[in-house]
Structures are given as structure tokens and as C-alpha cells.
mmCIF file of C-alpha atoms in Angstrom:
data_model
loop_
_atom_site.group_PDB
_atom_site.id
_atom_site.type_symbol
_atom_site.label_atom_id
_atom_site.label_comp_id
_atom_site.label_asym_id
_atom_site.label_seq_id
_atom_site.Cartn_x
_atom_site.Cartn_y
_atom_site.Cartn_z
ATOM 1 C CA UNK R 20 0.006 -0.020 -0.046
ATOM 2 C CA UNK R 21 2.722 2.535 0.899
ATOM 3 C CA UNK R 22 4.213 1.841 -2.554
ATOM 4 C CA UNK R 23 0.926 2.662 -4.214
ATOM 5 C CA UNK R 24 0.522 5.878 -2.272
ATOM 6 C CA UNK R 25 4.005 6.805 -3.251
ATOM 7 C CA UNK R 26 3.618 5.993 -6.869
ATOM 8 C CA UNK R 27 0.352 8.040 -6.806
ATOM 9 C CA UNK R 28 2.062 10.934 -5.216
ATOM 10 C CA UNK R 29 4.777 10.764 -7.807
ATOM 11 C CA UNK R 30 2.187 10.830 -10.531
ATOM 12 C CA UNK R 31 0.292 13.683 -9.207
ATOM 13 C CA UNK R 32 3.693 15.570 -8.984
ATOM 14 C CA UNK R 33 4.298 14.725 -12.597
ATOM 15 C CA UNK R 34 0.943 16.012 -13.718
ATOM 16 C CA UNK R 35 1.221 19.099 -11.582
ATOM 17 C CA UNK R 36 4.643 19.946 -13.077
ATOM 18 C CA UNK R 37 3.535 19.195 -16.563
ATOM 19 C CA UNK R 38 0.530 21.587 -16.128
ATOM 20 C CA UNK R 39 2.696 24.267 -14.636
ATOM 21 C CA UNK R 40 5.167 23.944 -17.399
ATOM 22 C CA UNK R 41 2.419 24.118 -19.958
ATOM 23 C CA UNK R 42 0.843 26.941 -18.359
ATOM 24 C CA UNK R 43 4.114 28.924 -17.892
ATOM 25 C CA UNK R 44 4.981 27.895 -21.485
ATOM 26 C CA UNK R 45 1.635 29.223 -22.769
ATOM 27 C CA UNK R 46 2.133 32.495 -20.625
ATOM 28 C CA UNK R 47 5.478 33.120 -22.306
ATOM 29 C CA UNK R 48 3.937 33.151 -25.777
ATOM 30 C CA UNK R 49 1.585 35.825 -24.845
ATOM 31 C CA UNK R 50 2.257 39.615 -25.126
ATOM 32 C CA UNK R 51 0.782 42.988 -24.266
ATOM 33 C CA UNK R 52 -0.665 44.861 -27.196
ATOM 34 C CA UNK R 53 -3.063 47.889 -28.002
ATOM 35 C CA UNK R 54 -6.235 46.520 -29.476
ATOM 36 C CA UNK R 55 -9.209 48.352 -30.908
ATOM 37 C CA UNK R 56 -12.445 46.498 -30.564
ATOM 38 C CA UNK R 57 -14.756 49.290 -31.801
ATOM 39 C CA UNK R 58 -13.433 52.214 -34.041
ATOM 40 C CA UNK R 59 -13.653 55.598 -32.332
ATOM 41 C CA UNK R 60 -11.906 57.913 -30.005
ATOM 42 C CA UNK R 61 -8.669 57.463 -28.068
ATOM 43 C CA UNK R 62 -10.693 55.758 -25.198
ATOM 44 C CA UNK R 63 -11.293 52.894 -27.467
ATOM 45 C CA UNK R 64 -7.682 51.789 -27.387
ATOM 46 C CA UNK R 65 -7.481 48.929 -25.032
ATOM 47 C CA UNK R 66 -4.174 47.179 -23.694
ATOM 48 C CA UNK R 67 -4.639 43.350 -23.388
ATOM 49 C CA UNK R 68 -2.762 40.140 -23.525
ATOM 50 C CA UNK R 69 -2.831 38.340 -27.041
ATOM 51 C CA UNK R 70 -0.720 35.597 -28.625
ATOM 52 C CA UNK R 71 2.737 36.605 -29.711
ATOM 53 C CA UNK R 72 3.496 36.258 -33.482
ATOM 54 C CA UNK R 73 5.767 33.545 -34.636
ATOM 55 C CA UNK R 74 8.194 34.574 -37.311
ATOM 56 C CA UNK R 75 7.645 32.970 -40.774
ATOM 57 C CA UNK R 76 10.185 32.220 -43.346
ATOM 58 C CA UNK R 77 12.129 35.425 -44.208
ATOM 59 C CA UNK R 78 10.964 37.152 -41.043
ATOM 60 C CA UNK R 79 12.501 38.378 -37.759
ATOM 61 C CA UNK R 80 10.679 38.592 -34.430
ATOM 62 C CA UNK R 81 11.536 41.887 -32.689
ATOM 63 C CA UNK R 82 11.362 42.501 -29.045
ATOM 64 C CA UNK R 83 9.859 45.955 -29.256
ATOM 65 C CA UNK R 84 11.337 48.551 -27.002
ATOM 66 C CA UNK R 85 9.784 51.616 -28.468
ATOM 67 C CA UNK R 86 7.270 52.599 -31.162
ATOM 68 C CA UNK R 87 6.159 55.938 -32.589
ATOM 69 C CA UNK R 88 2.887 57.561 -33.586
ATOM 70 C CA UNK R 89 1.920 58.619 -37.012
ATOM 71 C CA UNK R 90 -1.148 60.312 -38.292
ATOM 72 C CA UNK R 91 -2.205 57.141 -40.133
ATOM 73 C CA UNK R 92 -2.511 55.482 -36.551
ATOM 74 C CA UNK R 93 -5.331 58.044 -35.750
ATOM 75 C CA UNK R 94 -7.114 57.257 -39.030
ATOM 76 C CA UNK R 95 -7.002 53.503 -38.436
ATOM 77 C CA UNK R 96 -8.268 53.853 -34.882
ATOM 78 C CA UNK R 97 -11.240 55.613 -36.258
ATOM 79 C CA UNK R 98 -11.694 52.867 -38.869
ATOM 80 C CA UNK R 99 -10.881 55.027 -41.865
ATOM 81 C CA UNK R 100 -7.467 53.377 -42.607
ATOM 82 C CA UNK R 101 -7.596 49.525 -42.341
ATOM 83 C CA UNK R 102 -4.280 47.513 -42.786
ATOM 84 C CA UNK R 103 -3.440 46.084 -46.137
ATOM 85 C CA UNK R 104 -4.268 42.402 -46.695
ATOM 86 C CA UNK R 105 -2.167 40.231 -44.699
ATOM 87 C CA UNK R 106 -0.806 42.737 -42.355
ATOM 88 C CA UNK R 107 -1.445 42.933 -38.457
ATOM 89 C CA UNK R 108 -4.683 44.624 -37.312
ATOM 90 C CA UNK R 109 -2.663 45.951 -34.523
ATOM 91 C CA UNK R 110 -1.877 49.738 -34.968
ATOM 92 C CA UNK R 111 1.680 50.925 -35.432
ATOM 93 C CA UNK R 112 3.971 51.538 -38.477
ATOM 94 C CA UNK R 113 7.488 51.767 -36.931
ATOM 95 C CA UNK R 114 9.327 50.448 -34.109
ATOM 96 C CA UNK R 115 12.942 49.920 -32.573
ATOM 97 C CA UNK R 116 14.067 47.013 -30.451
ATOM 98 C CA UNK R 117 16.289 43.886 -30.506
ATOM 99 C CA UNK R 118 16.186 40.681 -32.426
ATOM 100 C CA UNK R 119 14.337 38.017 -30.300
ATOM 101 C CA UNK R 120 13.839 35.016 -32.744
ATOM 102 C CA UNK R 121 15.033 34.324 -36.291
ATOM 103 C CA UNK R 122 12.787 32.870 -38.829
ATOM 104 C CA UNK R 123 13.917 30.367 -41.347
ATOM 105 C CA UNK R 124 15.653 30.926 -44.798
ATOM 106 C CA UNK R 125 16.926 34.506 -43.919
ATOM 107 C CA UNK R 126 19.452 35.969 -46.117
ATOM 108 C CA UNK R 127 20.907 38.704 -43.869
ATOM 109 C CA UNK R 128 23.356 38.132 -40.984
ATOM 110 C CA UNK R 129 20.897 39.059 -38.273
ATOM 111 C CA UNK R 130 21.630 37.848 -34.776
ATOM 112 C CA UNK R 131 19.719 37.635 -31.455
ATOM 113 C CA UNK R 132 19.928 40.752 -29.526
ATOM 114 C CA UNK R 133 20.928 42.870 -32.546
ATOM 115 C CA UNK R 134 19.580 46.483 -32.150
ATOM 116 C CA UNK R 135 17.221 47.110 -35.096
ATOM 117 C CA UNK R 136 14.541 49.432 -36.358
ATOM 118 C CA UNK R 137 11.772 48.520 -38.801
ATOM 119 C CA UNK R 138 9.129 49.808 -41.123
ATOM 120 C CA UNK R 139 5.766 47.944 -40.693
ATOM 121 C CA UNK R 140 2.542 47.519 -42.315
ATOM 122 C CA UNK R 141 1.049 47.292 -38.794
ATOM 123 C CA UNK R 142 1.736 45.636 -35.328
ATOM 124 C CA UNK R 143 3.806 48.250 -33.740
ATOM 125 C CA UNK R 144 1.760 48.948 -30.586
ATOM 126 C CA UNK R 145 2.815 45.549 -28.937
ATOM 127 C CA UNK R 146 5.645 43.823 -27.136
ATOM 128 C CA UNK R 147 6.636 41.725 -30.070
ATOM 129 C CA UNK R 148 6.342 42.092 -33.766
ATOM 130 C CA UNK R 149 7.347 39.950 -36.691
ATOM 131 C CA UNK R 150 8.759 41.693 -39.807
ATOM 132 C CA UNK R 151 10.274 40.853 -43.084
ATOM 133 C CA UNK R 152 14.113 41.074 -42.935
ATOM 134 C CA UNK R 153 13.962 43.444 -45.866
ATOM 135 C CA UNK R 154 12.368 46.024 -43.855
ATOM 136 C CA UNK R 155 14.962 45.973 -41.032
ATOM 137 C CA UNK R 156 17.547 48.397 -40.573
ATOM 138 C CA UNK R 157 20.500 48.459 -37.956
ATOM 139 C CA UNK R 158 20.035 51.145 -35.172
ATOM 140 C CA UNK R 159 23.068 53.451 -35.451
ATOM 141 C CA UNK R 160 25.399 53.027 -32.239
ATOM 142 C CA UNK R 161 24.862 56.715 -31.253
ATOM 143 C CA UNK R 162 21.126 56.542 -31.146
ATOM 144 C CA UNK R 163 18.765 55.311 -28.365
ATOM 145 C CA UNK R 164 15.879 53.246 -28.998
ATOM 146 C CA UNK R 165 13.604 56.285 -28.493
ATOM 147 C CA UNK R 166 15.465 58.210 -31.274
ATOM 148 C CA UNK R 167 15.544 54.960 -33.629
ATOM 149 C CA UNK R 168 11.680 54.481 -33.450
ATOM 150 C CA UNK R 169 11.198 57.967 -34.748
ATOM 151 C CA UNK R 170 13.157 57.097 -38.028
ATOM 152 C CA UNK R 171 11.513 54.164 -40.113
ATOM 153 C CA UNK R 172 8.074 55.534 -41.122
ATOM 154 C CA UNK R 173 8.662 59.329 -41.081
ATOM 155 C CA UNK R 174 12.165 59.437 -42.637
ATOM 156 C CA UNK R 175 11.438 56.696 -45.245
ATOM 157 C CA UNK R 176 8.144 58.616 -46.157
ATOM 158 C CA UNK R 177 10.243 61.898 -46.575
ATOM 159 C CA UNK R 178 12.911 60.120 -48.488
ATOM 160 C CA UNK R 179 10.443 58.341 -50.739
ATOM 161 C CA UNK R 180 8.634 61.690 -51.534
ATOM 162 C CA UNK R 181 11.785 63.518 -52.301
ATOM 163 C CA UNK R 182 13.802 60.895 -54.062
ATOM 164 C CA UNK R 183 11.566 58.220 -55.539
ATOM 165 C CA UNK R 184 8.454 60.640 -56.415
ATOM 166 C CA UNK R 185 9.606 64.286 -56.781
ATOM 167 C CA UNK R 186 13.343 63.222 -57.785
ATOM 168 C CA UNK R 187 14.462 66.546 -56.169
ATOM 169 C CA UNK R 188 17.490 68.088 -57.677
ATOM 170 C CA UNK R 189 20.293 70.197 -56.261
ATOM 171 C CA UNK R 190 19.431 73.926 -55.954
ATOM 172 C CA UNK R 191 15.703 73.378 -56.307
ATOM 173 C CA UNK R 192 13.245 75.080 -53.639
ATOM 174 C CA UNK R 193 11.164 72.623 -51.799
ATOM 175 C CA UNK R 194 8.058 73.845 -49.907
ATOM 176 C CA UNK R 195 7.337 71.503 -46.921
ATOM 177 C CA UNK R 196 3.774 71.799 -45.327
ATOM 178 C CA UNK R 197 3.516 70.807 -41.658
ATOM 179 C CA UNK R 198 7.361 71.511 -41.292
ATOM 180 C CA UNK R 199 7.338 70.717 -37.532
ATOM 181 C CA UNK R 200 5.811 67.213 -38.056
ATOM 182 C CA UNK R 201 7.675 64.077 -38.024
ATOM 183 C CA UNK R 202 7.775 63.818 -41.858
ATOM 184 C CA UNK R 203 8.275 67.660 -42.054
ATOM 185 C CA UNK R 204 11.321 67.683 -39.601
ATOM 186 C CA UNK R 205 12.853 64.799 -41.598
ATOM 187 C CA UNK R 206 12.147 66.457 -44.894
ATOM 188 C CA UNK R 207 13.784 69.717 -44.146
ATOM 189 C CA UNK R 208 17.165 67.816 -43.290
ATOM 190 C CA UNK R 209 16.976 65.592 -46.205
ATOM 191 C CA UNK R 210 16.326 68.466 -48.465
ATOM 192 C CA UNK R 211 19.574 70.079 -47.280
ATOM 193 C CA UNK R 212 21.405 66.815 -47.583
ATOM 194 C CA UNK R 213 20.390 66.678 -51.251
ATOM 195 C CA UNK R 214 21.630 70.276 -51.910
ATOM 196 C CA UNK R 215 18.176 71.799 -52.304
ATOM 197 C CA UNK R 216 16.536 74.602 -50.359
ATOM 198 C CA UNK R 217 13.716 73.850 -47.877
ATOM 199 C CA UNK R 218 10.981 76.320 -46.912
ATOM 200 C CA UNK R 219 8.106 75.426 -44.549
ATOM 201 C CA UNK R 220 4.575 76.257 -43.280
ATOM 202 C CA UNK R 221 3.505 75.637 -39.692
ATOM 203 C CA UNK R 222 0.902 76.877 -37.307
ATOM 204 C CA UNK R 223 2.966 78.585 -34.536
ATOM 205 C CA UNK R 224 6.075 80.623 -34.265
ATOM 206 C CA UNK R 225 7.551 77.868 -32.049
ATOM 207 C CA UNK R 226 7.305 75.427 -34.733
ATOM 208 C CA UNK R 227 8.627 77.757 -37.314
ATOM 209 C CA UNK R 228 11.797 78.309 -35.036
ATOM 210 C CA UNK R 229 12.384 74.559 -34.785
ATOM 211 C CA UNK R 230 12.030 74.120 -38.527
ATOM 212 C CA UNK R 231 14.582 77.003 -39.046
ATOM 213 C CA UNK R 232 17.016 75.525 -36.589
ATOM 214 C CA UNK R 233 16.901 72.235 -38.621
ATOM 215 C CA UNK R 234 17.652 74.148 -41.773
ATOM 216 C CA UNK R 235 14.499 75.681 -43.225
ATOM 217 C CA UNK R 236 15.593 78.791 -45.169
ATOM 218 C CA UNK R 237 12.097 80.407 -44.527
ATOM 219 C CA UNK R 238 9.028 79.685 -42.607
ATOM 220 C CA UNK R 239 5.359 80.935 -42.885
ATOM 221 C CA UNK R 240 2.724 80.733 -40.136
ATOM 222 C CA UNK R 241 -0.234 79.655 -42.291
ATOM 223 C CA UNK R 242 -2.599 80.915 -39.469
ATOM 224 C CA UNK R 243 -1.442 84.436 -39.749
ATOM 225 C CA UNK R 244 -0.077 85.182 -43.244
ATOM 226 C CA UNK R 245 -0.288 83.945 -46.847
ATOM 227 C CA UNK R 246 2.489 81.522 -47.626
ATOM 228 C CA UNK R 247 1.722 82.226 -51.269
ATOM 229 C CA UNK R 248 3.134 85.780 -50.926
ATOM 230 C CA UNK R 249 5.972 84.418 -48.859
ATOM 231 C CA UNK R 250 6.916 81.922 -51.558
ATOM 232 C CA UNK R 251 6.716 84.580 -54.157
ATOM 233 C CA UNK R 252 8.978 86.927 -52.323
ATOM 234 C CA UNK R 253 11.403 84.199 -51.497
ATOM 235 C CA UNK R 254 11.699 82.765 -54.965
ATOM 236 C CA UNK R 255 11.434 86.230 -56.912
ATOM 237 C CA UNK R 256 8.268 85.350 -58.241
ATOM 238 C CA UNK R 257 9.352 81.947 -59.761
ATOM 239 C CA UNK R 258 7.480 79.709 -57.376
ATOM 240 C CA UNK R 259 8.728 76.481 -55.750
ATOM 241 C CA UNK R 260 10.003 73.440 -57.721
ATOM 242 C CA UNK R 261 8.524 70.834 -55.261
ATOM 243 C CA UNK R 262 5.691 70.925 -52.760
ATOM 244 C CA UNK R 263 5.311 68.075 -50.069
ATOM 245 C CA UNK R 264 1.763 68.320 -49.113
ATOM 246 C CA UNK R 265 -0.194 66.309 -46.403
ATOM 247 C CA UNK R 266 -2.929 68.977 -46.166
ATOM 248 C CA UNK R 267 -4.716 68.601 -49.478
ATOM 249 C CA UNK R 268 -8.196 70.134 -50.171
ATOM 250 C CA UNK R 269 -8.214 73.464 -48.424
ATOM 251 C CA UNK R 270 -4.679 74.365 -49.835
ATOM 252 C CA UNK R 271 -5.103 73.395 -53.430
ATOM 253 C CA UNK R 272 -5.347 76.894 -54.868
ATOM 254 C CA UNK R 273 -2.554 78.271 -52.841
ATOM 255 C CA UNK R 274 -0.402 75.357 -53.887
ATOM 256 C CA UNK R 275 -0.789 75.867 -57.524
ATOM 257 C CA UNK R 276 -0.219 79.582 -57.141
ATOM 258 C CA UNK R 277 2.944 78.752 -55.370
ATOM 259 C CA UNK R 278 4.139 76.174 -57.773
ATOM 260 C CA UNK R 279 6.902 76.999 -60.417
ATOM 261 C CA UNK R 280 6.399 76.266 -64.100
ATOM 262 C CA UNK R 281 6.889 72.491 -64.445
ATOM 263 C CA UNK R 282 6.786 72.182 -60.597
ATOM 264 C CA UNK R 283 5.869 68.864 -58.799
ATOM 265 C CA UNK R 284 3.136 69.052 -56.201
ATOM 266 C CA UNK R 285 3.474 65.874 -54.216
ATOM 267 C CA UNK R 286 0.350 64.876 -52.313
ATOM 268 C CA UNK R 287 0.750 62.351 -49.421
ATOM 269 C CA UNK R 288 -2.019 63.277 -47.099
ATOM 270 C CA UNK R 289 -5.521 65.002 -46.862
ATOM 271 C CA UNK R 290 -5.597 66.500 -43.388
ATOM 272 C CA UNK R 291 -7.392 69.630 -44.902
ATOM 273 C CA UNK R 292 -9.921 67.718 -46.624
ATOM 274 C CA UNK R 293 -10.440 65.742 -49.885
ATOM 275 C CA UNK R 294 -13.143 67.726 -51.711
ATOM 276 C CA UNK R 295 -12.368 70.879 -53.729
ATOM 277 C CA UNK R 296 -14.145 73.371 -55.987
ATOM 278 C CA UNK R 297 -12.759 75.488 -58.540
ATOM 279 C CA UNK R 298 -10.506 75.345 -61.647
ATOM 280 C CA UNK R 299 -7.699 73.054 -60.410
ATOM 281 C CA UNK R 300 -7.018 71.372 -63.736
ATOM 282 C CA UNK R 301 -6.820 74.683 -65.652
ATOM 283 C CA UNK R 302 -4.559 76.471 -63.164
ATOM 284 C CA UNK R 303 -2.419 73.269 -62.953
ATOM 285 C CA UNK R 304 -2.293 72.903 -66.681
ATOM 286 C CA UNK R 305 -1.252 76.510 -67.097
ATOM 287 C CA UNK R 306 1.725 75.923 -64.852
ATOM 288 C CA UNK R 307 2.391 72.593 -66.691
ATOM 289 C CA UNK R 308 2.480 71.225 -63.131
ATOM 290 C CA UNK R 309 2.742 67.729 -62.031
ATOM 291 C CA UNK R 310 0.288 66.425 -59.450
ATOM 292 C CA UNK R 311 1.972 63.319 -57.887
ATOM 293 C CA UNK R 312 0.197 61.192 -55.232
ATOM 294 C CA UNK R 313 1.805 58.677 -52.995
ATOM 295 C CA UNK R 314 1.134 56.390 -50.095
ATOM 296 C CA UNK R 315 3.774 54.000 -48.375
ATOM 297 C CA UNK R 316 1.827 51.654 -46.459
ATOM 298 C CA UNK R 317 0.095 50.034 -49.419
ATOM 299 C CA UNK R 318 3.289 49.647 -51.509
ATOM 300 C CA UNK R 319 4.503 46.131 -52.358
ATOM 301 C CA UNK R 320 7.277 44.496 -50.303
ATOM 302 C CA UNK R 321 9.621 44.799 -53.194
ATOM 303 C CA UNK R 322 9.239 48.491 -53.271
ATOM 304 C CA UNK R 323 9.595 48.899 -49.560
ATOM 305 C CA UNK R 324 12.706 46.915 -49.647
ATOM 306 C CA UNK R 325 14.106 49.030 -52.473
ATOM 307 C CA UNK R 326 13.281 52.044 -50.466
ATOM 308 C CA UNK R 327 14.895 50.730 -47.236
ATOM 309 C CA UNK R 328 18.025 49.830 -49.062
ATOM 310 C CA UNK R 329 18.416 53.122 -50.853
ATOM 311 C CA UNK R 330 17.602 55.058 -47.590
ATOM 312 C CA UNK R 331 20.234 52.949 -45.650
ATOM 313 C CA UNK R 332 22.851 53.552 -48.338
ATOM 314 C CA UNK R 333 22.430 57.208 -48.855
ATOM 315 C CA UNK R 334 20.975 58.653 -45.554
ATOM 316 C CA UNK R 335 21.315 56.209 -42.582
ATOM 317 C CA UNK R 336 25.255 56.822 -42.292
ATOM 318 C CA UNK R 337 24.587 60.507 -41.751
ATOM 319 C CA UNK R 338 22.995 59.789 -38.384
ATOM 320 C CA UNK R 339 26.282 58.323 -37.225
ATOM 321 C CA UNK R 340 28.522 60.866 -38.741
ATOM 322 C CA UNK R 341 30.700 63.139 -36.492
ATOM 323 C CA UNK R 342 28.969 65.498 -36.230
ATOM 324 C CA UNK R 343 25.857 63.952 -37.190
ATOM 325 C CA UNK R 344 24.102 65.823 -40.283
ATOM 326 C CA UNK R 345 20.834 64.040 -39.640
ATOM 327 C CA UNK R 346 18.905 63.764 -36.497
ATOM 328 C CA UNK R 347 15.283 62.615 -35.441
ATOM 329 C CA UNK R 348 13.299 65.154 -33.491
ATOM 330 C CA UNK R 349 11.403 63.759 -30.505
ATOM 331 C CA UNK R 350 8.452 65.742 -29.002
ATOM 332 C CA UNK R 351 7.442 63.604 -26.179
ATOM 333 C CA UNK R 352 7.425 60.070 -24.852
ATOM 334 C CA UNK R 353 4.452 57.931 -23.463
ATOM 335 C CA UNK R 354 4.254 54.527 -21.875
ATOM 336 C CA UNK R 355 2.212 51.894 -23.860
ATOM 337 C CA UNK R 356 -0.433 52.123 -21.127
ATOM 338 C CA UNK R 357 -0.682 55.813 -21.934
ATOM 339 C CA UNK R 358 -1.291 55.278 -25.617
ATOM 340 C CA UNK R 359 -4.832 57.018 -25.504
ATOM 341 C CA UNK R 360 -3.082 60.248 -24.100
ATOM 342 C CA UNK R 361 -0.501 60.035 -26.790
ATOM 343 C CA UNK R 362 -3.375 59.973 -29.443
ATOM 344 C CA UNK R 363 -4.930 62.918 -27.856
ATOM 345 C CA UNK R 364 -1.565 64.876 -27.907
ATOM 346 C CA UNK R 365 -1.274 64.264 -31.652
ATOM 347 C CA UNK R 366 -4.894 65.052 -32.306
ATOM 348 C CA UNK R 367 -4.483 68.339 -30.563
ATOM 349 C CA UNK R 368 -1.682 69.247 -32.983
ATOM 350 C CA UNK R 369 0.608 69.945 -30.189
ATOM 351 C CA UNK R 370 3.812 67.976 -31.213
ATOM 352 C CA UNK R 371 6.993 69.159 -32.590
ATOM 353 C CA UNK R 372 8.590 66.178 -34.154
ATOM 354 C CA UNK R 373 7.841 62.571 -33.097
ATOM 355 C CA UNK R 374 5.658 61.031 -30.347
ATOM 356 C CA UNK R 375 7.287 58.034 -29.055
ATOM 357 C CA UNK R 376 5.927 55.002 -27.001
ATOM 358 C CA UNK R 377 8.020 53.218 -24.595
ATOM 359 C CA UNK R 378 6.858 49.528 -24.791
ATOM 360 C CA UNK R 379 9.650 47.577 -23.025
ATOM 361 C CA UNK R 380 11.828 49.971 -20.923
ATOM 362 C CA UNK R 381 15.503 49.215 -21.126
ATOM 363 C CA UNK R 382 18.420 51.060 -19.723
ATOM 364 C CA UNK R 383 20.036 52.956 -22.560
ATOM 365 C CA UNK R 384 22.879 54.784 -20.837
ATOM 366 C CA UNK R 385 25.606 52.982 -22.931
ATOM 367 C CA UNK R 386 23.838 54.087 -26.208
#
């Protein structure tokens, strides 16, 4: 009898140990992420535990330390900008962190714990995200994770608009709307890098001062003055060669009036509305103007991979130069649990530069 009791005790211990292992193993495969059950306001952003993604062939699983906000995040939260087919429903288009797990059939030399930043189609507001290796970039040694998270979406967007779409040339004048935004602050610096001349619009004197410190040759407060007159004065009546426009509708006539003959007006957002009235085609035709429209999130993997490579070759080294010729501009940081407040901060249009989310805090004194 004692032997039977002992066997039973051993069996119970084994069952308990197995159950505990399975429970812990299951728990280890979960993560915290921000979910949106019902589209709407910032209060609809909910932090909960969900399964951690598993990297597929050609993918790398990143342990996310920081993510960053973009205007597209606000639209997705409201239900107006769903992710492309096959992408995560979780909001978030850029992250920085460390390599956690390597998928099969990788071509690069990525290693666990490598410091990386990534362009995403979605999934950034989470503790882990799986991403194609073509969309990874190494974090420059002199940048923190906070700074690195501010680079992929904003800087790649600005680089794409200037290089792939507008094909900006040395000496050209580029008008950047929302010059104190994440894309705007990146565009100013890239325009200078390419030997062109950036001028900006913004909604406050403080924002204009930041833009000018980054290299803007002139700035116009659209709430207080006509940027059309400012552009005319700055260019001697010739107009600008390139306009980077995330405003759209309400600015269309001012944009055309500011455009040089054969100029390129690059539209990548419609914060100022989509509908318009008036003689757009006639006015644009008289300038022989080019209206170029572009989005990045819906592009193919091949396009994004080419963009990441071009940016990594031409611009990324400038973040590490001594002194650095390019630098991300950080407005503020919030914890993942404060994501609703971060969204409210962006919706109030208070930010100058990027809003960054701390997902997995980590000491960065050595970086």
C-alpha cells in the first residue's frame, strides 16, 4: 500500500509539473498589445494580452522597446485606414528594439539581441512584432531606441517623396507643409542633404523656429499670413519646384499659385479635406504642373525593400557621422499604457517632431 501511495504521489507531482510547465510555456507566448475592438476615439484603445506572433520564413521577431505615432494611426483607430491584406490589425507602423527570434531562410546576418528598427505595415503597438528582414535596419550606435523608433516611417516617407516621387535636384526650392511634424522635420534635413533649399509652413512661431534650426531657409505661419506671398517673395516670383503636401483640399489653390512652371506637387495626405471646388485642372495645366500622389503603407514588399536599401545606403550613415548631419526630432514619450493620451496629444496638433511610445523599458545609458 505505501508503494501505491508513493506512486500516486509521484504521478500527481508529474501531472502538476507538466500542467505548470504548459501554463508557463503558454504564458511565455503571450504579449501585451494595444487593440481596438470598436473604431472611435482614443478611449477605444485597449491594452490586453494576446498571442505573440511567430516569425515565418524570411521574418525576424523583434522585441519592441519603442514605437512611434503617425497620423495614419489616428485614422486606423477611427476605422478610416484599415491595414493592407495580410498585415496585423494592431496599429503601429514603426518600431525599434532587439532581435528576439530568427525565422527560417533568412538571407541577412541578423543575430539575437541585434539592435534594429523596422518599417511595418502594422503591429507596432505591441511587445513583439514579426517583420520581413528586408524592412529591417540596424540602429546606429549613437542613437537610443527612442530616437531610432522615430526614423522608419517618417524618414522613409520623406525620403520616398523627395527621391522616388519628386526626384528633387540640387538647387531646387522645396515647400514642406507641416514643417514641424515627423515627416516635416525629416524632410527639411533631407532636402538640405540633397543640396536643395527647404522652406516650410507651420501653425505657430515655436514650430517655425524649430524648422529653421533644422535648416529651413524660410517659414510661414499659415494661421497668420499667406504662404503664397512668402513663396513669391522668396523665389523672386518663380515659385517652388517641389511641394510636399499632407494637407490637400483647403490648400489646393494656394499650392498651385506657389508652384513654379513644371513644378511637382506631391500629395501624401488630406488633413485639410479631400473635396475641392474651382479650376484646379486649368490652373495646374497653365503651370505645366505635375500632381503626384503617393502612399507608402500599401506599397509592395519589393518597393519597400528598395526604399529601405536606398535610404540605408544614402541617408542612414549621416545619423552616425561626427558631427551627425541628420537627427530625429522627439517631441514627447508616453508609456504603452498611456497610448490614449499620446493619441490625444497628436490630435491636438501640439507635437513638434515625433511622439514615441516606450513599450519595453530598457536602460540605454551605454547607447
